[in-house]
mmCIF file of C-alpha atoms and ligand atoms in Angstrom:
data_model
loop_
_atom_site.group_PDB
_atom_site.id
_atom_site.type_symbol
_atom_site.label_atom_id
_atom_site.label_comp_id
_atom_site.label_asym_id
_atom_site.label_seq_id
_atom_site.Cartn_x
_atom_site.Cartn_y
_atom_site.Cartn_z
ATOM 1 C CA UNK A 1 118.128 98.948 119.285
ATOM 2 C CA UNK A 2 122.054 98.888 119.272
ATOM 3 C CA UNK A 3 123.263 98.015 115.517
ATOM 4 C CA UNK A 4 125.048 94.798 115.317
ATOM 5 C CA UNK A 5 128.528 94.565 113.400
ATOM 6 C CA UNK A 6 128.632 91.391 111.671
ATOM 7 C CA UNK A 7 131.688 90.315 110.332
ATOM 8 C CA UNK A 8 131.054 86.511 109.139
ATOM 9 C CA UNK A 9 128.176 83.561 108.681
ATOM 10 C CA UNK A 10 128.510 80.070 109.090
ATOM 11 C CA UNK A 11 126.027 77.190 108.933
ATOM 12 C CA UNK A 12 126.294 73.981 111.098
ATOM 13 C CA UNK A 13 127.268 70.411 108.829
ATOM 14 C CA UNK A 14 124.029 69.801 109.204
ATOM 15 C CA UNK A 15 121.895 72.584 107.824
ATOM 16 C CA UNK A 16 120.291 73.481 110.692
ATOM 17 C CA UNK A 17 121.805 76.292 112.797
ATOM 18 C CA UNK A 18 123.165 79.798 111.006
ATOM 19 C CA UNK A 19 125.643 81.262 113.293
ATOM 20 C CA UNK A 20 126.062 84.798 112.840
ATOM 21 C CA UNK A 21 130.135 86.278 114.269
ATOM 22 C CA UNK A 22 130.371 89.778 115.386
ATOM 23 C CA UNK A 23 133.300 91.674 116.604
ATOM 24 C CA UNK A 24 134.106 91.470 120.065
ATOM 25 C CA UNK A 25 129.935 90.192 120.658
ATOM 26 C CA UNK A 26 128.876 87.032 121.622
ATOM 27 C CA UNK A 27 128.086 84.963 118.430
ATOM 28 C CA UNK A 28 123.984 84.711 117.446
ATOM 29 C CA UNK A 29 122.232 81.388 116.296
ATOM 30 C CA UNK A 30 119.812 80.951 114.396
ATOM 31 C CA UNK A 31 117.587 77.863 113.620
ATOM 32 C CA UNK A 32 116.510 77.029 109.961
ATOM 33 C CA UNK A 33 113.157 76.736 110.992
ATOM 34 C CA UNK A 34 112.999 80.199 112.265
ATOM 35 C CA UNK A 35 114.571 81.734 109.198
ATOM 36 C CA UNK A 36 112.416 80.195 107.110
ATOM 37 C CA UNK A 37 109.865 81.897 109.257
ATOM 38 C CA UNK A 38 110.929 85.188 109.309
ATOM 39 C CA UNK A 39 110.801 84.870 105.210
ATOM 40 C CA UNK A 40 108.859 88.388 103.905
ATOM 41 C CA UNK A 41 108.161 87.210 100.098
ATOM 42 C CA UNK A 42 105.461 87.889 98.276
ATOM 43 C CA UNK A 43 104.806 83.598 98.507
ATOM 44 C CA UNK A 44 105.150 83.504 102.329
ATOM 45 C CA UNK A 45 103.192 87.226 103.285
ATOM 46 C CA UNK A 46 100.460 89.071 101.742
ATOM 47 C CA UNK A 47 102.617 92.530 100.361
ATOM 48 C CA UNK A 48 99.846 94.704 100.562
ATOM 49 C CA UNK A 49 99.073 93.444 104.770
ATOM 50 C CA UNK A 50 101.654 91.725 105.676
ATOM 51 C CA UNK A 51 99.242 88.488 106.095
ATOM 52 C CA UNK A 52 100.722 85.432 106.446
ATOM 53 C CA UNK A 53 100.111 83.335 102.973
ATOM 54 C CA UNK A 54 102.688 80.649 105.563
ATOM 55 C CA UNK A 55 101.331 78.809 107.602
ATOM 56 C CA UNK A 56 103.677 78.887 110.781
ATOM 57 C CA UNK A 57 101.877 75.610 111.978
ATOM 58 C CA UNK A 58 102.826 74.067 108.698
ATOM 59 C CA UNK A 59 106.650 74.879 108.607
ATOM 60 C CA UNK A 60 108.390 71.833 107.450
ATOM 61 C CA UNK A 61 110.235 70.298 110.541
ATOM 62 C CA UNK A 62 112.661 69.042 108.526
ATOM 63 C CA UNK A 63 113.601 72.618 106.880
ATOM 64 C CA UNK A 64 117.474 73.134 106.786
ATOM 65 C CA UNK A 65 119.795 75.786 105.074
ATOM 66 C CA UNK A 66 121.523 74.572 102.065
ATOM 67 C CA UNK A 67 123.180 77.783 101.115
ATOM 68 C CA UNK A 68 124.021 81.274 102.761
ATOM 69 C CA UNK A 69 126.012 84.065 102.450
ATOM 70 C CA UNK A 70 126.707 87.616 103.385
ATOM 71 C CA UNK A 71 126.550 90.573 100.301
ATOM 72 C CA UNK A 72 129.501 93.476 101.428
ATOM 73 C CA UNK A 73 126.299 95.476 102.580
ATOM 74 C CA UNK A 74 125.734 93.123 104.621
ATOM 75 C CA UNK A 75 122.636 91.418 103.235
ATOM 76 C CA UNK A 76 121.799 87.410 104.140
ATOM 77 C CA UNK A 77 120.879 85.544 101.278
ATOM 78 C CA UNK A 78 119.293 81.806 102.340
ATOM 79 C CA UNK A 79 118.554 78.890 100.280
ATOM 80 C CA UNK A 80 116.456 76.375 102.159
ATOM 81 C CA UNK A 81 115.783 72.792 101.425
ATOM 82 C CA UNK A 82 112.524 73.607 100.009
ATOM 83 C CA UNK A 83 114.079 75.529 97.326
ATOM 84 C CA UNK A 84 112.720 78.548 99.038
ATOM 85 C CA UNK A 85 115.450 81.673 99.060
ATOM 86 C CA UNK A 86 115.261 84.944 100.640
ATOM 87 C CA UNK A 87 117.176 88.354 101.848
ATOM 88 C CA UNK A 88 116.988 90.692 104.388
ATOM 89 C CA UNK A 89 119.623 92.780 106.423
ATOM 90 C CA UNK A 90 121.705 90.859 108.563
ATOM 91 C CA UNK A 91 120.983 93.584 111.242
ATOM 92 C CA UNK A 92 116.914 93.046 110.720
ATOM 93 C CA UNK A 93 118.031 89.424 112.315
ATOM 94 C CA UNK A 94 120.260 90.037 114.542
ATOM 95 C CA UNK A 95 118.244 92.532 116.614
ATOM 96 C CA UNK A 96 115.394 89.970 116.656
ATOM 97 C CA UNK A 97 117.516 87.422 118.413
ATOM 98 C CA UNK A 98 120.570 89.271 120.213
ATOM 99 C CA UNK A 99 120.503 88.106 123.815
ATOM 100 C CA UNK A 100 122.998 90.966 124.743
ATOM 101 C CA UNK A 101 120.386 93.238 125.793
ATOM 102 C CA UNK A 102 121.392 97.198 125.059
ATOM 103 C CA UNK A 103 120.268 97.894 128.725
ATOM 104 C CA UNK A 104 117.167 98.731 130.199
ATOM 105 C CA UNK A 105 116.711 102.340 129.358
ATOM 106 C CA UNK A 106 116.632 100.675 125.696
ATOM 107 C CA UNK A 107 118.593 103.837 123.769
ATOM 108 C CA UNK A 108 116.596 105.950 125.671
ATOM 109 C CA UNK A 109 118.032 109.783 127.704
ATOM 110 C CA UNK A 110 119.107 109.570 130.775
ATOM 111 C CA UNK A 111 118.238 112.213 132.964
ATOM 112 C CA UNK A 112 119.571 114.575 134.048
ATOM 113 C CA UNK A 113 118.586 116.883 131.106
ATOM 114 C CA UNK A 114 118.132 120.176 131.625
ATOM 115 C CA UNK A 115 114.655 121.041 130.818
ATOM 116 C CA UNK A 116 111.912 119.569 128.165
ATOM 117 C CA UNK A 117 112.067 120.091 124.443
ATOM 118 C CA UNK A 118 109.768 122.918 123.057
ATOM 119 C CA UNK A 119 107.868 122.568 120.248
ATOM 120 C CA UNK A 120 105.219 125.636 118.952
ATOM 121 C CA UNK A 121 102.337 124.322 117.300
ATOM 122 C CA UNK A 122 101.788 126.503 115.113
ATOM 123 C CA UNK A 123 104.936 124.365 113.665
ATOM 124 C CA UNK A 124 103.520 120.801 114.119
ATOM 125 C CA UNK A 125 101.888 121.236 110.999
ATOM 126 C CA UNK A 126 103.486 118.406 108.521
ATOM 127 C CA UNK A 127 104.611 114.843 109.241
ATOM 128 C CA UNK A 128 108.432 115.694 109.537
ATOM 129 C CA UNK A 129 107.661 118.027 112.542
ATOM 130 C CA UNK A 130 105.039 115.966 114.587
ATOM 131 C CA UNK A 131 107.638 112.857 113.802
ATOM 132 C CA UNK A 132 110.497 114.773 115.019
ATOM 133 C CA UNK A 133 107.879 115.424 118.447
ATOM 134 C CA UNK A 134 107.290 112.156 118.997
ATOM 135 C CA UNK A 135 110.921 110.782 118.839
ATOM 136 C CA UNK A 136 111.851 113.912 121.417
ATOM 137 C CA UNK A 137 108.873 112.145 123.284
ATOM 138 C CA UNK A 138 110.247 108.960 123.220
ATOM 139 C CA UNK A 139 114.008 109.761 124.079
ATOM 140 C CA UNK A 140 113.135 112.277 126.983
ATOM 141 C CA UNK A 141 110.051 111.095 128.467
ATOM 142 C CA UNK A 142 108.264 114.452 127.746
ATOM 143 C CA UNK A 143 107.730 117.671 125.699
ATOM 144 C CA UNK A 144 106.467 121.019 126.017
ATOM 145 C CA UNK A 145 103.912 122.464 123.004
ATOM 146 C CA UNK A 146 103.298 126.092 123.327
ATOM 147 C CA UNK A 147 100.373 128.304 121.367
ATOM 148 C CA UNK A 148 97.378 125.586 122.369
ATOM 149 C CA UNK A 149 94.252 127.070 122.273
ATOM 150 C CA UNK A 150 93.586 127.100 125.635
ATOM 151 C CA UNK A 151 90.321 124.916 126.091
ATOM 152 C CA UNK A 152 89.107 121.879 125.952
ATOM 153 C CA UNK A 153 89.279 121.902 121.436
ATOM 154 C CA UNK A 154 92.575 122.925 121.893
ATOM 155 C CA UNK A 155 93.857 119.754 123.937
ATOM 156 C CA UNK A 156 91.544 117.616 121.687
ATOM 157 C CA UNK A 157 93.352 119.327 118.909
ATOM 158 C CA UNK A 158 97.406 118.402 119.924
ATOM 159 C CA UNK A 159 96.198 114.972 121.295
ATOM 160 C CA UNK A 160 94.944 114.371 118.429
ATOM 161 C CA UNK A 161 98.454 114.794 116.231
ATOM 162 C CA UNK A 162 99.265 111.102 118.389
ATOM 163 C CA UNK A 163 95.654 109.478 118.065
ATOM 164 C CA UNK A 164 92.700 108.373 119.945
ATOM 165 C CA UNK A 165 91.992 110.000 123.291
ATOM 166 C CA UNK A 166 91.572 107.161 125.742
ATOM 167 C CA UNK A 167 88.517 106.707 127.559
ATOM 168 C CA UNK A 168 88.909 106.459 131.322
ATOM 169 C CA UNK A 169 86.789 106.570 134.612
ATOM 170 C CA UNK A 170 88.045 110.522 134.402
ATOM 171 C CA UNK A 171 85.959 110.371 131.238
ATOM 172 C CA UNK A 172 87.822 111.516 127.553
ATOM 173 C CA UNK A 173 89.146 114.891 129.347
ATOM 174 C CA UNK A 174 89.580 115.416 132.541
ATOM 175 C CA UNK A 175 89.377 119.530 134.498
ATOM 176 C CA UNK A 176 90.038 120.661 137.384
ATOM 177 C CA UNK A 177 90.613 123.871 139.452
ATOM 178 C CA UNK A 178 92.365 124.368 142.680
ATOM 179 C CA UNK A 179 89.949 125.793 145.122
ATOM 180 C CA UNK A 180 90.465 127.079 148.757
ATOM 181 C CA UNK A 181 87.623 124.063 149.336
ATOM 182 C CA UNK A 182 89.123 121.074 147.800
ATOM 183 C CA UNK A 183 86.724 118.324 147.446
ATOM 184 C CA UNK A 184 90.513 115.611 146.742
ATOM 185 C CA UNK A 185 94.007 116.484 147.070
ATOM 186 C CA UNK A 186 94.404 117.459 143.218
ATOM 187 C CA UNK A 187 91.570 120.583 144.085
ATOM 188 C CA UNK A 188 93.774 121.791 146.939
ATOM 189 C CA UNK A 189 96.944 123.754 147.032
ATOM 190 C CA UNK A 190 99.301 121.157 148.570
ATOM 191 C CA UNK A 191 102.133 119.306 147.524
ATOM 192 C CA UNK A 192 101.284 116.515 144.885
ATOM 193 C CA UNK A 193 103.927 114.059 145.559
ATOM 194 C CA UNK A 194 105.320 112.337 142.305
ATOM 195 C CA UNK A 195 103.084 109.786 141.371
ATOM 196 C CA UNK A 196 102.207 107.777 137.994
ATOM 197 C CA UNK A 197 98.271 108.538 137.242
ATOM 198 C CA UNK A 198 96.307 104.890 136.620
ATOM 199 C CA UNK A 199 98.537 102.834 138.091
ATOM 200 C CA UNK A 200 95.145 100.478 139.541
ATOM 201 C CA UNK A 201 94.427 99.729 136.064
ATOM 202 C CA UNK A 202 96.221 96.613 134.480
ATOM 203 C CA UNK A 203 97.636 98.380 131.704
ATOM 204 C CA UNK A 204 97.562 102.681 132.678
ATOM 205 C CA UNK A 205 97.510 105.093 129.958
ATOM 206 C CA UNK A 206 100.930 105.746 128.580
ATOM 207 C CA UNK A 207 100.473 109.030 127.004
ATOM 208 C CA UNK A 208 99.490 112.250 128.964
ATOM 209 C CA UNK A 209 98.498 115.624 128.071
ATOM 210 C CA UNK A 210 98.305 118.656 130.617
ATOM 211 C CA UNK A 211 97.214 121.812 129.018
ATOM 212 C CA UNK A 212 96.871 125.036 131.358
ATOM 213 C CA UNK A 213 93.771 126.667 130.569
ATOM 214 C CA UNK A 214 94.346 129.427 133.139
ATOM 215 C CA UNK A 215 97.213 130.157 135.637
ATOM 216 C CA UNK A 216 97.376 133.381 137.576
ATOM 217 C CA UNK A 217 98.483 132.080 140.902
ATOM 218 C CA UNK A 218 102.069 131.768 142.053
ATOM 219 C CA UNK A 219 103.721 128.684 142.747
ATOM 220 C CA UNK A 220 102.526 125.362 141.563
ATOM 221 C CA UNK A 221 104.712 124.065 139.053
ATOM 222 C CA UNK A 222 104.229 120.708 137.447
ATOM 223 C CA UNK A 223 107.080 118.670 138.678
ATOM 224 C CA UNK A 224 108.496 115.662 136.888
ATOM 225 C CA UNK A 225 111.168 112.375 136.945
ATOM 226 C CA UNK A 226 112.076 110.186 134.652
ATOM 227 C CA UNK A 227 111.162 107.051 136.634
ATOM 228 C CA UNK A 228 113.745 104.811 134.099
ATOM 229 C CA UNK A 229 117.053 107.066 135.066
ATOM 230 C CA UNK A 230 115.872 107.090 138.720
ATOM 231 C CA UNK A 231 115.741 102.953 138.538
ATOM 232 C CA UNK A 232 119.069 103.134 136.738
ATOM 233 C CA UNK A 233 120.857 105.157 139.758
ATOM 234 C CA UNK A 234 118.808 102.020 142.314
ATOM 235 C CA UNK A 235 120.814 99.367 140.128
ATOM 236 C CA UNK A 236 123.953 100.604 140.537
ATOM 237 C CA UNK A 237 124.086 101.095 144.038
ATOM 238 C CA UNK A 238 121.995 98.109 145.124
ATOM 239 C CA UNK A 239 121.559 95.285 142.257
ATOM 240 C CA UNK A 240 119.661 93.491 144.898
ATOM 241 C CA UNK A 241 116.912 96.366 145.517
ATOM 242 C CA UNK A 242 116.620 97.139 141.781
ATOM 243 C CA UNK A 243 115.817 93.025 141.218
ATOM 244 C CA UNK A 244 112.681 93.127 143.841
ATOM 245 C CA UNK A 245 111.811 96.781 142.728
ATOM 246 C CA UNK A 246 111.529 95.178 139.153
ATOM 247 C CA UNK A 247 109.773 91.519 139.815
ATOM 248 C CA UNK A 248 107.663 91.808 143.417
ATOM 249 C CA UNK A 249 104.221 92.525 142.167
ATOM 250 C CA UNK A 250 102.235 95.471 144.338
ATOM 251 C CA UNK A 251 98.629 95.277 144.399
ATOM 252 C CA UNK A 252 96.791 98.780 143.700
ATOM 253 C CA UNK A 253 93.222 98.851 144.844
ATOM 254 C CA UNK A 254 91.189 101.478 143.555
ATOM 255 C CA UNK A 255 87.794 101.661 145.371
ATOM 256 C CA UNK A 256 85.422 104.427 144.765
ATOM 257 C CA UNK A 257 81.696 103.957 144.533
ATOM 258 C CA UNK A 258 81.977 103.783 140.870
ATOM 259 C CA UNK A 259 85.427 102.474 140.424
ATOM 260 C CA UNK A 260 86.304 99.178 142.194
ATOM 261 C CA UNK A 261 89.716 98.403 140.300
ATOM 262 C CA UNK A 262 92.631 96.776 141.040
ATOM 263 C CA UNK A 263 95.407 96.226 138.717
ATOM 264 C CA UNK A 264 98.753 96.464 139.690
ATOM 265 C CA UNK A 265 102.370 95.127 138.770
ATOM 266 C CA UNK A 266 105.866 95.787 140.052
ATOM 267 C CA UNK A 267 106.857 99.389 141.351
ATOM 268 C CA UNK A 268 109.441 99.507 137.915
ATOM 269 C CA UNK A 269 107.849 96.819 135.842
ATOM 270 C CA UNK A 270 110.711 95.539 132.494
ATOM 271 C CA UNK A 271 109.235 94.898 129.388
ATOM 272 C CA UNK A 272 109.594 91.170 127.151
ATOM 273 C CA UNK A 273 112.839 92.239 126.175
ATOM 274 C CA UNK A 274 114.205 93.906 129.524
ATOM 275 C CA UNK A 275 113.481 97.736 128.751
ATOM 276 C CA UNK A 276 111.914 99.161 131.072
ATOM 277 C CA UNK A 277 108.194 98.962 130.650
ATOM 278 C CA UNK A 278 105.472 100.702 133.257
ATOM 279 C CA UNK A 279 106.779 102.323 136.146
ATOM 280 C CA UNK A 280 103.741 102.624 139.066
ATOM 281 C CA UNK A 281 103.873 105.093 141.617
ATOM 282 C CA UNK A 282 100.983 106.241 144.054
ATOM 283 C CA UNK A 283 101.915 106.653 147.727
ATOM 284 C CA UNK A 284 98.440 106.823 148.633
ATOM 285 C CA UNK A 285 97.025 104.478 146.864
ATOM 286 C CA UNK A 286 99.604 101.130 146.516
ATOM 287 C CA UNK A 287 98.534 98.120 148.376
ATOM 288 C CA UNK A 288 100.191 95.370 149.339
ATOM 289 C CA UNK A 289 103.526 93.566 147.562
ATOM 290 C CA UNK A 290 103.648 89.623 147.097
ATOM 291 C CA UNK A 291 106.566 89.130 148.657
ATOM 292 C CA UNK A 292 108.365 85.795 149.707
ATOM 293 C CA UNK A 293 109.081 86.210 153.970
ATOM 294 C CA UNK A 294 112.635 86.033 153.250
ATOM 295 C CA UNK A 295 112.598 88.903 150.708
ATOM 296 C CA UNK A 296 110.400 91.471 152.801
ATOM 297 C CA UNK A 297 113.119 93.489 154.950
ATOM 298 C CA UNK A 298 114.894 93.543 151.536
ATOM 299 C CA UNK A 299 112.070 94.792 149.434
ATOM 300 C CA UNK A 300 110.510 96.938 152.037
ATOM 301 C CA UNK A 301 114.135 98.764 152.294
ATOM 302 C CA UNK A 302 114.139 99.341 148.313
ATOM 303 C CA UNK A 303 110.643 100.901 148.441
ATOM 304 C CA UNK A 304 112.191 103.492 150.810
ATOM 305 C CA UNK A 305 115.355 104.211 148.894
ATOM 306 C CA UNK A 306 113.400 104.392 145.662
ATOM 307 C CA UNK A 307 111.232 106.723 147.298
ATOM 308 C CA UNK A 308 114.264 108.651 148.531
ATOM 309 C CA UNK A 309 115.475 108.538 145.021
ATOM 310 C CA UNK A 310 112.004 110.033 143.146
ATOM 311 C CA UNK A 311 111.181 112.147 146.126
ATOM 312 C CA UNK A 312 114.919 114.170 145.502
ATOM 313 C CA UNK A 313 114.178 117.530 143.889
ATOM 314 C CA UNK A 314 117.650 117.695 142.851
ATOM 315 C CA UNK A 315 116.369 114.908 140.253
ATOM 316 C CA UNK A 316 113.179 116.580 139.229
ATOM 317 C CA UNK A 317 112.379 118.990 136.481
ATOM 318 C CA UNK A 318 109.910 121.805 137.261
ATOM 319 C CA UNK A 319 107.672 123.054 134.603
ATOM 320 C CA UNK A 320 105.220 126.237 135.389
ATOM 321 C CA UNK A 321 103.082 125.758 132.678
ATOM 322 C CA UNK A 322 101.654 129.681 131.093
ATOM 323 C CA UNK A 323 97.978 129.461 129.371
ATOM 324 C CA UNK A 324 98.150 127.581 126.303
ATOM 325 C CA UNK A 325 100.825 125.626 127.132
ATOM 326 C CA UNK A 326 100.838 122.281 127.001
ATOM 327 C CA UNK A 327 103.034 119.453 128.330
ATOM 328 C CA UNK A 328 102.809 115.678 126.822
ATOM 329 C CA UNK A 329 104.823 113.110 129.272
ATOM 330 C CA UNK A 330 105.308 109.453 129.411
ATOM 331 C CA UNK A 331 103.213 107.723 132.037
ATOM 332 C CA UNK A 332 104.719 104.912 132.056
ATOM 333 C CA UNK A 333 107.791 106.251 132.783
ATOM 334 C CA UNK A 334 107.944 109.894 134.203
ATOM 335 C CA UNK A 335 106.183 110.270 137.665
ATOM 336 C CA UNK A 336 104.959 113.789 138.453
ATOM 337 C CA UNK A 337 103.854 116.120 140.810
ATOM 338 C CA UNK A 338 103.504 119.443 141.909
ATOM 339 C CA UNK A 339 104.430 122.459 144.256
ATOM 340 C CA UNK A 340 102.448 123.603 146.361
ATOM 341 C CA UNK A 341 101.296 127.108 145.851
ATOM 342 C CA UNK A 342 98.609 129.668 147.714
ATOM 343 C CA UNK A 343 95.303 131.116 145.824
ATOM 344 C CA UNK A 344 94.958 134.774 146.284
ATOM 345 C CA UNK A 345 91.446 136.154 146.215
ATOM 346 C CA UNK A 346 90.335 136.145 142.244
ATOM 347 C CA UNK A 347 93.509 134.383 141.330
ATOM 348 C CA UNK A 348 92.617 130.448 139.329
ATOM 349 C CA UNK A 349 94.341 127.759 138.332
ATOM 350 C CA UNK A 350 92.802 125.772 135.838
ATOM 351 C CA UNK A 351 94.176 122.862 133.869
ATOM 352 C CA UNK A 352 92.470 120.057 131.500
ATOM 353 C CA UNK A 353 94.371 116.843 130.476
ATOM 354 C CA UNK A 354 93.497 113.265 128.347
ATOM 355 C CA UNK A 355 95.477 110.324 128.081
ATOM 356 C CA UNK A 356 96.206 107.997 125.455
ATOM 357 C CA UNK A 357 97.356 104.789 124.746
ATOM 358 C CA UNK A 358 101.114 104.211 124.352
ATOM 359 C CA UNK A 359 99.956 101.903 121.207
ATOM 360 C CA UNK A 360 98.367 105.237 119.684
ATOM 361 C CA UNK A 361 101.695 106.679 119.773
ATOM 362 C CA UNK A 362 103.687 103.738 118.990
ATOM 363 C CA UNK A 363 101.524 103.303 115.849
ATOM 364 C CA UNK A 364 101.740 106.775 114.810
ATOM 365 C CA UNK A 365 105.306 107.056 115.189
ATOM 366 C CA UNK A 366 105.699 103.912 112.630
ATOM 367 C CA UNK A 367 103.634 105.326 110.167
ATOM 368 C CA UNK A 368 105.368 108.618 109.851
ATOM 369 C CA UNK A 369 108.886 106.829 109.669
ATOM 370 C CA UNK A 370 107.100 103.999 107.283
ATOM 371 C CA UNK A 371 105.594 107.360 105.428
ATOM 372 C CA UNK A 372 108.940 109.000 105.373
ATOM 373 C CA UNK A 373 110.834 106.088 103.736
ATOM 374 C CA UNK A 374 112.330 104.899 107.150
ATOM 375 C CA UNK A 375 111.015 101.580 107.384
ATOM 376 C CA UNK A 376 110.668 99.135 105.422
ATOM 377 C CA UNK A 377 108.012 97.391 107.061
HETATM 378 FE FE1 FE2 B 401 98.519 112.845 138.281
#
């Protein structure tokens, strides 16, 4: 989140609205009610939970601000008509109510970067390190771990520094090896094209592990984009292509004998707050859009630029991934791929991979900073 600069509070004649005036920004407001809300005492929320002892159903509708001000470290102090007071960083409030969005990519890289961050882990052995990982993870889209055991303990082992492995209809781990008899495209030695994995199910794993277990062909490099940059190049060339990218909603049907899903959502979908939120991308797989007639030339033109866009190796990062190496990528953002490459006789390429929730991360990541004194709550 982009950090406010407040530089002065007022409150409305009649108690009711704070208004909070930053440089050069468009001023917040801020309803009594709300504040009152938001209070964190040890009256209003449970310390040791974070429980509400307030009842938000019970918030006194006539609540009102009789006194406020703003410390030099810019702390809000609020009196409320109930005799109620509380503080907490002007910046803590701000962020929660700032319609200037900071931009879809939400503080987030933009690609191009040159290759993935590398991280041994052998060295991922103490909260600082895994922490300093996962915020690589979250500002690149992906990171390289080298030194994995090579096997299926050894994914189970890094996956297991973000959380839970998630179950899918790949099972907890997936394997497979390329074979001059493919059985499905991933078996074979063609071209993957770049593609988001799940994208049938309503909400597709966000986390992805690809460990190599054993690589001795040529060729075949794990290729990679970072979906959000590639979106951000679509809106600034065509505003109106970006807005149906991000709001038509594709169907994805799924239908194996086993598997009849069919989730789906917008090719970039935008989170609550406007970041960008799951990206789904399966050439082979997406169904239909629900389109209005008027959009559907429109639309149907953005699909092919965006395509045009993801499909660019000039925008893609190639990874060839040694034994024991092990790459962890955003599925909701990053779409990837591969090259194709030729088995010789007695060559093999074998990889395993899990997924995980982005919530497993997301809740790791907080406890580390909470752990390391960088949150307060
Ligand atoms: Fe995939």
């Amino acid at each position: 989140m982009s950090a406010t600069v407040p530089t002065a509070i007022s409150v409305d004649e009649a108690g009711a609205v704070l208004t909070i005036v930053r440089h050069g920004r468009t001023p917040l407001r801020a309803h009594a009610m709300w504040l009152r809300d938001r209070c964190e005492c040890g009256d209003c929320r449970r310390s040791t939970t974070n429980e509400r002892l307030l009842d938000q159903a019970a918030l006194d509708p006539t609540t009102v601000i009789r006194e406020a001000s703003l410390s030099d470290s810019d702390d809000l102090m609020i009196v409320f008509s109930d005799g109620h007071q509380w503080t907490s960083g002007v910046g803590d409030v701000a962020v929660q109510i700032d319609p200037e969005s900071d931009g879809p990519m939400g503080g987030r890289t933009r690609w191009p970067i040159g290759s993935f961050a590398t991280f041994a882990r052998s060295d991922l052995r103490d909260d600082v390190a895994v922490l300093e990982m996962l915020d690589r993870f979250v500002a690149d889209g992906a990171v390289v771990v080298t030194g994995v055991e090579p096997s299926e303990s050894g994914l189970r082992d890094t996956a297991g520094l973000i959380g839970q492995i998630q179950m899918t209809n790949y099972g907890p781990t997936w394997s497979f090896e390329a074979s001059v008899d493919p059985v499905s495209e991933v078996e074979s030695m063609h071209m993957l094209r770049m593609h988001t994995d799940l994208p049938y199910r309503e909400q597709p794993a966000g986390v992805q592990l690809n460990l190599a277990i054993s690589i001795s062909s040529a060729g075949g490099a794990s290729t990679f984009v970072d979906g959000y940059s590639m979106a951000e190049i679509l809106r600034e060339e065509n505003p109106r292509a970006w807005d149906l990218l991000t709001s038509v909603h594709f169907e994805y049907p799924y239908l194996r004998s086993k598997v009849r899903l069919r989730g789906g959502g917008p090719l970039v979908g935008l989170d609550d707050v406007g970041h960008y939120g799951i990206v789904r991308r399966a050439p082979d797989l997406v169904g239909t859009p629900r389109v209005a007639a008027q959009d559907t030339a429109d639309l149907y033109a953005a699909v092919r630029r965006w395509g045009e866009i993801v499909d660019d190796p000039a925008n893609q990062i190639h990874v060839g991934l040694r034994p024991g190496e092990l790459v962890i990528f955003d599925n909701h953002r990053l779409l990837h791929g591969r090259t194709a490459f030729t088995l010789q006789p007695g060559e093999r390429r074998h990889l395993m991979g899990c997924y995980l929730e982005m919530d497993e991360l997301r809740n790791t990541i907080s406890v580390l900073r909470a752990a390391s004194g960088g949150e307060t709550r």
